[in-house]
Coordinates of C-alpha atoms in Angstrom, one line a residue:
M107 CA 231.0 71.6 157.1
T108 CA 233.3 68.6 157.2
F109 CA 232.5 65.6 159.3
S110 CA 235.4 63.3 158.7
A111 CA 238.4 61.5 160.3
Q112 CA 240.0 64.8 160.8
T113 CA 236.9 66.2 162.4
R114 CA 236.9 63.2 164.7
R115 CA 240.4 63.9 166.0
T116 CA 239.4 67.5 166.7
T117 CA 236.2 66.4 168.4
I118 CA 238.1 63.9 170.7
A119 CA 240.4 66.7 171.8
Q120 CA 237.4 68.8 172.7
L121 CA 235.6 66.0 174.5
K122 CA 238.6 65.5 176.7
T123 CA 238.6 69.1 178.0
T124 CA 234.9 70.1 177.8
H125 CA 232.5 69.7 180.7
L126 CA 229.3 68.9 178.7
D127 CA 225.8 69.5 179.8
L128 CA 224.8 66.2 178.3
L129 CA 226.7 63.2 177.0
I130 CA 224.6 60.7 174.9
I131 CA 225.9 57.2 174.8
G132 CA 224.9 55.4 171.7
G133 CA 224.7 56.6 168.1
G134 CA 221.7 54.7 166.8
I135 CA 218.5 56.4 165.7
T136 CA 217.3 57.3 169.2
G137 CA 220.7 58.8 170.2
A138 CA 221.0 60.6 166.9
G139 CA 217.6 62.1 167.3
A140 CA 218.3 63.1 170.9
A141 CA 221.6 64.7 169.9
L142 CA 219.8 66.9 167.3
Q143 CA 217.1 68.0 169.6
S144 CA 219.5 68.6 172.5
I145 CA 221.9 70.8 170.6
A146 CA 219.0 72.7 168.9
S147 CA 217.7 73.4 172.5
G148 CA 221.0 75.0 173.4
I149 CA 222.3 72.1 175.5
N150 CA 226.1 71.6 175.3
T151 CA 225.9 68.2 173.8
G152 CA 228.3 65.3 173.1
L153 CA 227.6 61.8 171.6
V154 CA 229.8 58.7 171.5
E155 CA 229.2 55.5 169.6
M156 CA 231.2 52.4 170.0
G157 CA 231.0 51.4 166.3
D158 CA 229.9 53.2 163.2
F159 CA 226.7 55.3 163.5
G160 CA 223.7 53.1 163.3
S161 CA 225.8 49.9 163.0
G162 CA 223.7 48.1 165.6
T163 CA 219.9 47.8 165.6
S164 CA 219.3 51.0 163.7
S165 CA 220.7 49.7 160.3
R166 CA 219.1 46.3 160.6
S167 CA 215.4 46.9 160.7
T168 CA 212.8 45.9 158.1
K169 CA 213.6 49.3 156.5
L170 CA 210.1 50.7 156.9
V171 CA 208.6 53.6 158.8
H172 CA 205.5 51.7 159.6
G173 CA 202.5 52.0 161.9
G174 CA 202.4 48.4 163.1
I175 CA 198.9 47.5 162.2
R176 CA 199.4 44.1 163.8
Y177 CA 199.5 45.7 167.2
L178 CA 195.8 46.5 167.0
K179 CA 195.3 42.7 167.3
T180 CA 196.9 42.9 170.8
F181 CA 195.1 46.1 171.7
D182 CA 198.2 48.3 171.6
V183 CA 196.1 51.1 170.2
K184 CA 198.3 53.8 171.8
V185 CA 201.4 52.3 170.2
V186 CA 199.7 52.3 166.8
S187 CA 198.3 55.8 167.3
D188 CA 201.6 57.3 168.3
T189 CA 203.4 55.5 165.5
V190 CA 201.2 56.4 162.6
Q191 CA 201.3 60.1 163.7
E192 CA 205.1 59.9 164.1
R193 CA 205.4 58.4 160.6
A194 CA 204.0 61.6 159.1
R195 CA 206.3 63.7 161.2
V196 CA 209.4 61.7 160.2
A197 CA 208.3 62.2 156.5
N198 CA 208.2 65.9 157.1
I199 CA 211.6 66.3 158.8
A200 CA 213.4 63.8 156.5
P201 CA 211.4 64.2 153.3
H202 CA 214.1 62.6 151.1
I203 CA 214.2 59.3 153.0
P204 CA 210.8 57.7 153.8
H205 CA 208.4 57.3 150.9
P206 CA 204.7 56.2 151.0
A207 CA 204.3 52.6 149.8
P208 CA 200.8 51.0 150.1
M209 CA 201.1 47.6 151.8
L210 CA 199.0 44.6 150.6
M211 CA 198.0 42.2 153.3
P212 CA 196.7 38.8 152.0
I213 CA 194.2 37.2 154.3
Y214 CA 194.2 33.4 154.6
Q215 CA 191.4 31.6 156.4
E216 CA 193.5 29.2 158.4
P217 CA 194.1 28.3 162.0
G218 CA 196.1 30.9 164.0
A219 CA 195.4 33.7 161.5
T220 CA 196.1 37.2 162.8
F221 CA 193.1 38.7 161.0
D222 CA 190.1 37.4 159.1
L223 CA 188.6 39.7 156.4
F224 CA 186.2 41.3 158.8
A225 CA 188.8 42.0 161.5
A226 CA 191.3 43.2 158.9
E227 CA 188.8 45.8 157.6
L228 CA 188.0 46.9 161.1
A229 CA 191.7 47.2 161.9
M230 CA 192.5 49.1 158.7
D231 CA 189.6 51.5 159.3
L232 CA 190.8 52.3 162.8
Y233 CA 194.4 52.5 161.4
D234 CA 193.2 55.1 158.9
R235 CA 191.4 57.1 161.6
L236 CA 194.4 57.1 163.8
A237 CA 196.5 58.4 160.9
N238 CA 193.8 60.8 159.7
L239 CA 193.8 59.1 156.3
Q240 CA 190.0 58.5 155.8
Q241 CA 189.6 60.9 153.0
S242 CA 193.1 60.7 151.4
Q243 CA 194.4 58.9 148.4
Y244 CA 196.0 56.5 150.8
A245 CA 192.9 55.3 152.6
H246 CA 192.7 51.6 152.9
Y247 CA 190.6 49.4 150.5
M248 CA 189.8 45.7 150.3
L249 CA 190.3 43.3 147.5
D250 CA 188.4 40.0 147.0
R251 CA 190.2 36.8 146.2
A252 CA 190.2 37.2 142.4
A253 CA 191.4 40.8 142.6
T254 CA 194.2 39.8 145.0
L255 CA 195.5 37.1 142.7
A256 CA 195.3 39.5 139.8
R257 CA 197.5 41.9 141.7
V258 CA 199.9 39.2 142.9
P259 CA 199.6 36.2 140.5
N260 CA 202.3 34.1 142.1
L261 CA 200.6 34.1 145.5
A262 CA 199.4 30.8 147.0
E263 CA 195.7 30.3 146.4
D264 CA 194.8 27.7 149.0
H265 CA 192.7 29.3 151.8
L266 CA 193.2 32.8 150.4
V267 CA 190.0 34.8 150.9
G268 CA 191.0 38.3 149.9
S269 CA 193.3 41.1 151.0
G270 CA 193.5 44.7 152.3
V271 CA 195.7 47.5 151.2
Y272 CA 196.8 50.2 153.6
L273 CA 199.4 52.9 153.9
D274 CA 203.0 52.2 155.0
Y275 CA 206.3 53.9 154.3
V276 CA 209.6 52.4 153.0
N277 CA 212.6 53.8 154.7
N278 CA 216.4 53.8 154.6
D279 CA 217.2 53.3 158.3
A280 CA 220.9 53.9 158.2
R281 CA 220.5 57.1 156.1
L282 CA 218.0 58.4 158.7
V283 CA 220.6 57.9 161.4
I284 CA 223.4 59.7 159.6
E285 CA 221.3 62.6 158.5
N286 CA 220.3 63.3 162.2
I287 CA 223.9 62.9 163.2
K288 CA 225.2 65.3 160.6
E289 CA 222.6 68.0 161.4
A290 CA 223.5 67.7 165.1
A291 CA 227.2 68.1 164.3
E292 CA 226.4 71.0 162.0
L293 CA 224.7 72.8 165.0
G294 CA 227.7 72.2 167.2
A295 CA 227.3 68.8 168.9
L296 CA 230.6 67.0 169.7
I297 CA 230.1 63.6 168.0
A298 CA 232.5 60.8 167.4
S299 CA 232.2 57.2 166.3
H300 CA 234.3 54.2 167.4
L301 CA 234.5 55.4 171.0
E302 CA 233.2 52.7 173.4
V303 CA 232.1 53.5 176.9
V304 CA 233.9 51.0 179.1
A305 CA 232.9 52.4 182.5
L306 CA 230.7 55.1 184.1
V307 CA 232.4 57.7 186.3
H308 CA 230.6 58.5 189.6
D309 CA 231.1 61.1 192.3
E310 CA 231.4 60.5 196.0
R311 CA 227.6 60.4 196.2
G312 CA 227.3 57.7 193.5
K313 CA 226.0 60.1 190.9
A314 CA 227.0 59.5 187.3
I315 CA 229.2 62.4 186.2
G316 CA 231.0 61.0 183.1
V317 CA 232.4 58.0 181.3
K318 CA 235.6 56.3 180.5
V319 CA 235.9 55.6 176.8
H320 CA 238.2 53.4 174.7
D321 CA 239.1 54.8 171.3
H322 CA 239.0 51.7 169.0
L323 CA 241.2 53.5 166.4
S324 CA 244.0 54.8 168.5
G325 CA 243.7 52.4 171.5
E326 CA 243.6 55.4 173.9
V327 CA 241.4 55.4 177.0
F328 CA 240.2 58.8 178.4
T329 CA 237.4 60.4 180.4
I330 CA 234.6 62.6 179.3
H331 CA 232.7 64.6 181.9
A332 CA 229.1 65.7 181.7
K333 CA 226.4 67.1 184.0
M334 CA 224.0 64.4 182.7
L335 CA 224.2 61.1 180.9
L336 CA 221.6 59.7 178.4
N337 CA 221.8 56.0 177.7
T338 CA 220.5 55.3 174.2
T339 CA 222.4 52.0 173.6
G340 CA 219.4 49.9 172.6
P341 CA 220.0 46.3 173.3
W342 CA 223.0 47.2 175.5
A343 CA 221.0 49.5 177.8
D344 CA 220.9 47.2 180.8
R345 CA 224.6 46.6 180.6
L346 CA 225.3 50.3 181.3
R347 CA 222.8 50.6 184.1
P348 CA 223.6 50.0 187.8
A349 CA 223.5 46.4 188.8
E350 CA 220.8 46.9 191.4
D351 CA 218.4 48.3 188.8
Q352 CA 215.9 45.7 187.4
P353 CA 216.6 44.8 183.8
L354 CA 214.4 46.5 181.3
L355 CA 214.9 44.6 178.1
R356 CA 214.0 41.4 176.3
P357 CA 216.1 41.4 173.1
T358 CA 214.8 39.5 170.2
K359 CA 216.5 38.8 166.8
G360 CA 215.0 39.5 163.4
V361 CA 216.5 38.2 160.2
H362 CA 215.9 39.4 156.6
L363 CA 217.0 37.7 153.3
V364 CA 217.5 39.3 149.9
V365 CA 217.0 37.6 146.5
D366 CA 216.9 39.0 142.9
D367 CA 213.4 39.8 141.7
S368 CA 213.8 37.3 138.9
V369 CA 213.6 34.7 141.7
L370 CA 210.7 36.3 143.6
F371 CA 208.8 39.2 142.2
V372 CA 206.2 41.2 144.1
P373 CA 204.5 44.3 142.7
Q374 CA 204.3 46.1 146.0
P375 CA 205.2 45.5 149.7
L376 CA 203.3 42.5 151.2
Y377 CA 202.6 41.6 154.8
F378 CA 201.0 38.2 155.8
D379 CA 200.8 35.5 158.5
S380 CA 203.6 33.0 158.5
G381 CA 201.0 30.2 158.2
L382 CA 202.7 28.3 161.0
Q383 CA 200.4 29.3 163.8
D384 CA 203.3 31.0 165.6
G385 CA 201.9 34.5 165.8
R386 CA 204.5 35.9 163.4
M387 CA 203.9 38.0 160.3
I388 CA 206.3 38.3 157.4
F389 CA 207.1 41.3 155.2
V390 CA 208.1 40.9 151.5
I391 CA 209.4 44.1 150.1
P392 CA 210.6 45.0 146.5
K393 CA 213.7 47.3 146.3
A394 CA 216.1 48.2 143.6
G395 CA 215.5 45.1 141.4
K396 CA 215.6 42.9 144.5
T397 CA 213.1 41.4 146.9
Y398 CA 213.8 41.1 150.6
F399 CA 211.7 39.2 153.2
G400 CA 211.6 38.8 157.0
T401 CA 211.4 38.9 159.8
T402 CA 212.0 36.1 162.3
D403 CA 211.2 37.0 165.9
T404 CA 213.1 34.9 168.4
D405 CA 214.4 35.6 171.9
Y406 CA 218.1 36.3 171.8
H407 CA 220.8 35.6 174.4
G408 CA 224.0 35.7 172.3
D409 CA 226.6 38.3 171.4
L410 CA 224.8 41.7 171.3
A411 CA 227.5 43.2 169.0
H412 CA 227.3 40.5 166.4
P413 CA 224.0 38.7 165.8
T414 CA 224.2 36.3 162.9
V415 CA 221.9 34.6 160.4
T416 CA 221.7 30.9 161.3
A417 CA 220.6 27.9 159.2
E418 CA 217.5 27.7 161.3
D419 CA 216.6 31.3 160.5
V420 CA 217.1 30.7 156.8
D421 CA 215.1 27.4 156.9
Y422 CA 212.2 29.1 158.7
L423 CA 211.9 32.1 156.2
L424 CA 212.4 29.9 153.1
H425 CA 209.6 27.5 154.4
V426 CA 207.2 30.4 154.8
I427 CA 208.1 32.1 151.5
N428 CA 207.9 28.8 149.5
T429 CA 204.5 28.1 151.1
R430 CA 203.1 31.5 150.2
F431 CA 204.8 31.5 146.7
L432 CA 204.6 27.9 145.5
Q433 CA 206.1 28.6 142.1
A434 CA 209.1 30.5 143.4
Q435 CA 210.8 27.7 145.4
V436 CA 213.5 30.0 146.7
S437 CA 216.7 28.1 147.9
L438 CA 219.7 29.0 150.0
A439 CA 221.7 29.4 146.8
D440 CA 219.3 32.2 145.6
I441 CA 220.1 34.4 148.6
E442 CA 222.3 37.3 147.6
A443 CA 222.4 39.1 150.9
S444 CA 221.1 39.0 154.5
W445 CA 221.1 40.8 157.8
A446 CA 220.3 40.1 161.4
G447 CA 219.4 42.7 164.0
L448 CA 218.2 42.9 167.5
R449 CA 215.1 44.6 168.8
P450 CA 215.4 46.1 172.3
L451 CA 211.9 45.2 173.4
L452 CA 210.7 46.0 176.9
A453 CA 210.7 42.9 179.1
P454 CA 207.2 41.7 180.2
P455 CA 206.6 41.1 183.9
T456 CA 208.8 38.5 185.3
P457 CA 207.3 35.0 185.7
A458 CA 207.2 35.3 189.5
T459 CA 204.7 38.1 189.2
A460 CA 203.1 37.3 185.9
M461 CA 201.9 33.8 186.4
D462 CA 200.8 31.2 189.0
L463 CA 203.8 29.0 189.9
D464 CA 201.8 26.6 192.1
P465 CA 201.8 23.9 189.4
L466 CA 205.6 24.1 189.2
V467 CA 205.9 23.9 193.1
E468 CA 203.6 20.9 193.1
I469 CA 205.4 19.0 190.4
V470 CA 208.8 19.6 192.2
K471 CA 207.2 18.0 195.4
R472 CA 206.0 15.0 193.4
I473 CA 209.5 14.6 191.9
E474 CA 211.0 14.6 195.3
Q475 CA 208.5 11.9 196.4
G476 CA 209.2 9.9 193.3
Q477 CA 205.6 10.3 192.0
A478 CA 206.2 12.3 188.8
T479 CA 207.3 11.1 185.4
R480 CA 209.6 13.0 183.1
K481 CA 206.7 13.4 180.7
Q482 CA 204.6 15.0 183.4
V483 CA 207.4 17.4 184.3
E484 CA 207.8 18.5 180.6
A485 CA 204.1 19.0 180.3
V486 CA 203.9 21.4 183.3
V487 CA 207.0 23.4 182.2
S488 CA 205.6 23.6 178.6
S489 CA 202.3 24.8 179.9
L490 CA 203.9 27.5 182.0
A491 CA 206.2 28.6 179.1
Q492 CA 203.1 29.0 176.8
K493 CA 201.6 31.5 179.3
Q494 CA 204.6 33.8 178.9
A495 CA 204.4 36.5 176.2
S496 CA 205.9 35.2 172.9
P497 CA 208.5 37.4 171.2
S498 CA 206.0 38.4 168.6
T499 CA 203.5 39.7 171.1
V500 CA 205.8 41.7 173.4
S501 CA 204.8 45.4 173.4
R502 CA 206.8 47.8 171.2
G503 CA 206.3 50.6 173.6
Y504 CA 209.1 52.5 175.3
E505 CA 210.1 54.0 178.7
V506 CA 212.3 56.9 179.7
L507 CA 213.5 56.5 183.3
T508 CA 216.1 57.7 185.7
D509 CA 218.5 55.1 187.0
T510 CA 219.6 55.0 190.6
D511 CA 222.9 56.8 189.7
G512 CA 221.0 59.6 187.9
M513 CA 221.7 58.5 184.3
L514 CA 218.6 58.7 182.1
T515 CA 217.8 55.6 180.0
I516 CA 215.6 55.2 177.0
A517 CA 214.4 51.6 176.7
G518 CA 212.2 49.8 174.1
G519 CA 210.4 51.5 171.3
K520 CA 210.4 51.3 167.5
L521 CA 212.5 53.2 164.9
T522 CA 209.4 55.1 163.8
D523 CA 209.0 56.6 167.3
Y524 CA 212.6 57.8 167.6
R525 CA 211.7 61.5 167.5
K526 CA 209.1 61.2 170.1
M527 CA 211.3 59.0 172.4
A528 CA 214.1 61.6 172.0
E529 CA 211.7 64.4 172.8
S530 CA 210.5 62.7 176.0
A531 CA 214.1 62.4 177.2
I532 CA 215.2 65.9 176.2
T533 CA 212.2 67.4 177.9
E534 CA 213.2 65.8 181.2
I535 CA 216.9 66.6 180.7
R536 CA 216.0 70.3 180.2
E537 CA 214.0 70.3 183.4
R538 CA 216.8 68.7 185.4
L539 CA 219.5 70.9 183.9
L540 CA 217.5 74.0 185.1
V541 CA 216.6 72.6 188.5
E542 CA 219.8 70.9 189.4
F543 CA 222.4 73.1 187.6
G544 CA 220.7 76.4 186.8
V545 CA 221.2 75.8 183.0
H546 CA 218.6 77.6 180.9
T547 CA 217.8 76.0 177.6
S548 CA 215.2 76.6 174.8
Q549 CA 212.0 74.9 174.0
I550 CA 212.0 73.8 170.4
D551 CA 209.4 72.2 168.1
S552 CA 211.1 69.0 167.1
T553 CA 208.4 68.2 164.6
R554 CA 209.8 71.0 162.4
L555 CA 213.5 70.3 163.0
Q556 CA 214.6 69.0 159.6
V557 CA 217.6 66.7 159.3
S558 CA 220.6 67.2 157.1
G559 CA 219.5 66.7 153.5
G560 CA 215.9 67.4 154.4
H561 CA 215.9 71.2 154.0
F562 CA 213.2 71.6 151.4
D563 CA 209.4 71.7 151.3
P564 CA 208.1 68.2 152.2
S565 CA 204.9 68.9 150.2
T566 CA 207.0 69.0 147.0
V567 CA 209.1 65.9 147.5
L568 CA 208.9 64.5 144.0
D569 CA 209.5 67.9 142.3
S570 CA 212.4 68.6 144.6
L571 CA 214.1 65.3 144.1
D572 CA 213.7 65.7 140.3
Y573 CA 215.4 69.1 140.6
F574 CA 218.3 67.6 142.7
A575 CA 218.7 64.9 140.1
R576 CA 218.8 67.3 137.2
L577 CA 221.7 69.1 139.0
A578 CA 223.6 65.9 139.2
E579 CA 222.9 65.2 135.5
D580 CA 224.2 68.6 134.6
A581 CA 227.4 67.7 136.4
G582 CA 227.9 64.7 134.0
I583 CA 226.3 62.0 136.1
T584 CA 224.1 59.4 134.4
R585 CA 220.3 59.8 134.9
T586 CA 220.0 56.6 137.0
Q587 CA 222.8 57.5 139.3
A588 CA 221.6 61.1 139.5
H589 CA 218.3 60.0 140.9
Q590 CA 220.0 57.6 143.3
L591 CA 222.1 60.5 144.6
A592 CA 219.1 62.8 144.9
Q593 CA 217.3 60.3 147.0
R594 CA 220.4 59.4 149.1
F595 CA 221.5 63.0 149.9
G596 CA 218.5 65.2 149.3
S597 CA 219.2 68.9 149.7
N598 CA 222.9 68.2 150.2
I599 CA 223.3 67.4 146.5
G600 CA 225.2 70.7 145.8
R601 CA 227.8 69.8 148.4
V602 CA 228.0 66.2 147.0
L603 CA 228.6 67.5 143.5
R604 CA 231.6 69.7 144.5
Y605 CA 233.5 66.4 144.7
A606 CA 233.1 66.0 140.9
Q607 CA 235.7 68.6 140.2
D608 CA 238.6 66.2 140.4
G609 CA 236.9 63.7 138.1
A610 CA 236.1 60.0 138.6
A611 CA 238.3 57.7 140.7
P612 CA 239.9 54.7 139.0
G613 CA 237.3 51.9 138.6
L614 CA 234.4 54.1 139.7
S615 CA 231.8 56.1 137.8
L616 CA 231.5 59.8 138.5
G617 CA 228.3 59.2 140.5
E618 CA 229.9 56.5 142.6
T619 CA 233.0 58.7 143.1
V620 CA 231.2 61.8 144.4
S621 CA 229.1 59.7 146.7
L622 CA 232.1 58.1 148.2
R623 CA 234.1 61.3 148.6
Y624 CA 231.3 63.1 150.2
S625 CA 230.6 60.2 152.6
V626 CA 234.3 60.1 153.7
Q627 CA 234.6 63.9 154.1
E628 CA 231.2 64.9 155.3
E629 CA 229.6 61.7 156.8
M630 CA 232.5 60.3 158.8
A631 CA 232.6 57.1 156.8
L632 CA 235.9 55.7 158.2
T633 CA 235.9 52.2 156.6
P634 CA 234.7 50.6 153.4
V635 CA 232.1 48.7 155.4
D636 CA 230.8 52.0 156.8
Y637 CA 230.3 53.2 153.3
L638 CA 229.1 50.1 151.4
L639 CA 226.8 48.8 154.1
R640 CA 225.4 51.9 155.8
R641 CA 226.1 55.1 153.8
T642 CA 224.8 53.1 150.9
N643 CA 223.1 49.7 150.9
A644 CA 225.4 48.3 148.2
I645 CA 226.3 45.1 150.1
L646 CA 222.6 44.4 150.6
F647 CA 220.9 45.4 147.4
H648 CA 223.8 45.4 144.8
A649 CA 225.4 42.1 145.7
D650 CA 225.8 41.2 142.0
T651 CA 228.1 44.2 141.4
I652 CA 229.8 44.5 144.9
D653 CA 232.9 42.6 143.8
D654 CA 233.5 45.2 141.1
L655 CA 233.1 48.0 143.6
A656 CA 235.2 46.6 146.5
G657 CA 238.7 47.2 145.1
P658 CA 238.1 50.7 143.7
V659 CA 236.3 51.9 146.9
V660 CA 239.1 50.6 149.1
A661 CA 241.7 52.2 146.9
E662 CA 240.0 55.6 146.9
M663 CA 239.4 55.5 150.6
A664 CA 243.1 54.6 151.1
R665 CA 244.0 57.8 149.1
L666 CA 241.5 60.0 151.0
L667 CA 242.4 58.7 154.4
D668 CA 246.2 58.2 153.8
W669 CA 246.3 54.5 154.6
D670 CA 249.6 52.6 154.1
D671 CA 249.6 49.3 152.3
L672 CA 249.1 47.3 155.5
E673 CA 246.0 49.2 156.5
T674 CA 244.6 49.1 153.0
E675 CA 244.9 45.3 152.9
A676 CA 243.4 45.0 156.4
Q677 CA 240.4 47.2 155.3
L678 CA 239.9 45.2 152.2
Q679 CA 239.8 41.9 154.1
R680 CA 237.3 43.3 156.6
L681 CA 235.1 44.4 153.7
L682 CA 235.3 41.0 152.0
S683 CA 234.5 39.4 155.4
A684 CA 231.3 41.6 155.7
I685 CA 230.3 40.7 152.1
H686 CA 230.7 37.0 152.7
E687 CA 228.8 37.1 155.9
S688 CA 225.9 39.0 154.2
A689 CA 226.0 36.5 151.3
L690 CA 225.9 33.6 153.8
T691 CA 228.9 32.1 152.1
A692 CA 229.8 29.8 155.0
L693 CA 226.2 28.4 155.2
K694 CA 226.2 27.8 151.5
R695 CA 229.5 26.0 151.7
D696 CA 228.3 23.8 154.5
H697 CA 225.3 22.8 152.4
Q698 CA 227.2 21.8 149.3

């Protein structure tokens, strides 16, 4: 099956004339999972995404499928229970993507610490029980101070009392999105990227019956009709909903920075308190000869489409890292790549219902009477602000609700829970299609619905990936790249290797060539940024070689997509801009 620029043109023609059962708005992980479950259930399904698939929140996570052990501290037991169980299900339906990676959590005896040793062991024990890991090789264990420093010799020693090790999974978020999308398209869903919904279409009763979309590639505006709409736009969810409906979300921004492991080396993923008494915890993750760390957690009110890494974000993370790793002394100049993403967190209760406003009323009266000083006003406001939930303590739960115009919206949640969120929505959609439209659909078991590339026995992951890699080696690809291709494409490796028949593209190895050609022809990679940032993570984790890749990748895509010289140059400039933004070139220039 092809899933390409040509496929997109055919799909758009079908979207214009087909009255869908369901149109999904948003091609991040939740929309992708919903599209797969929907089409597998026999629902006539379409999906539109205003950018590239996963280009918003879903490619800008910490790149883990994790259980969120910290939420046990705030008694979000249900969130943790759901998430650790979902983690195993995701590993079964996408076995080539998430991989187990025991996480080490150093414990510092200091003010504001999330856990002390006793609380950490209790939390990890409960965590194992929720995940049914008590008797497995991945059951948690504790290390004393000496053993912790032996494991991570460059860790700061002051106030360190020990650590705990528990199971988490590393993940490739953007790959998880595209594999869901590809499988849904393979089953018959009508899916297209770079189509932005600019307005909902309502009937005379005010019911949502379709959307007007703007094609960012052709400039055309057209209408798509559907019996039901599903809003899976993440941080944009409130902007699509009727104005009279109460806002659901409190977006927060998270930032991650990447350095070479010669600058900062860790033997395994780490997770620890910031040490700043701000309720935040920081991940430090090794990947592909690099180390990345984050995340910040700050309320966000800026451009939803383009959150950026600021000097304040960098200063915060470097301060934390250089406090926990005194010998590293990571600087701005060491940062090779970065990313910023938004979390579509559910908004806590509004202040009017969540807190007592009498002190604020009283201070206003005293201001009017000339009896309050500026310092007293600031003290009252500060006190009230501290009573609101901090970004780091807002629940990661989710809601599926019907808006006043009949559109269904999924709000909140975590990447790990995407299958369950999608299942909740599709269950309600199936019921409504039957009751309101007489449309009969099928009940499926989405825990067994494998994504594209994941069609092999999940109990034999390592052996299967080795086999896929050997196939690539037999096709003339180097061993290192063969294993990279196996992990990237899983059971699709045979389809990938068909693109080796024409040999390597100028300036690219054979492995790089087949990966690029497959992504253009079968993963709807329409731009070099689509490919180098999301189909692969080259911009993020191969920044030291990205300059060598940029020109040849653009040239080969120009050949495959029939770009003229003007378009080729425009695409190259957009790629260079994305590379410079990731590398924080402007920030570095300002600090010279």
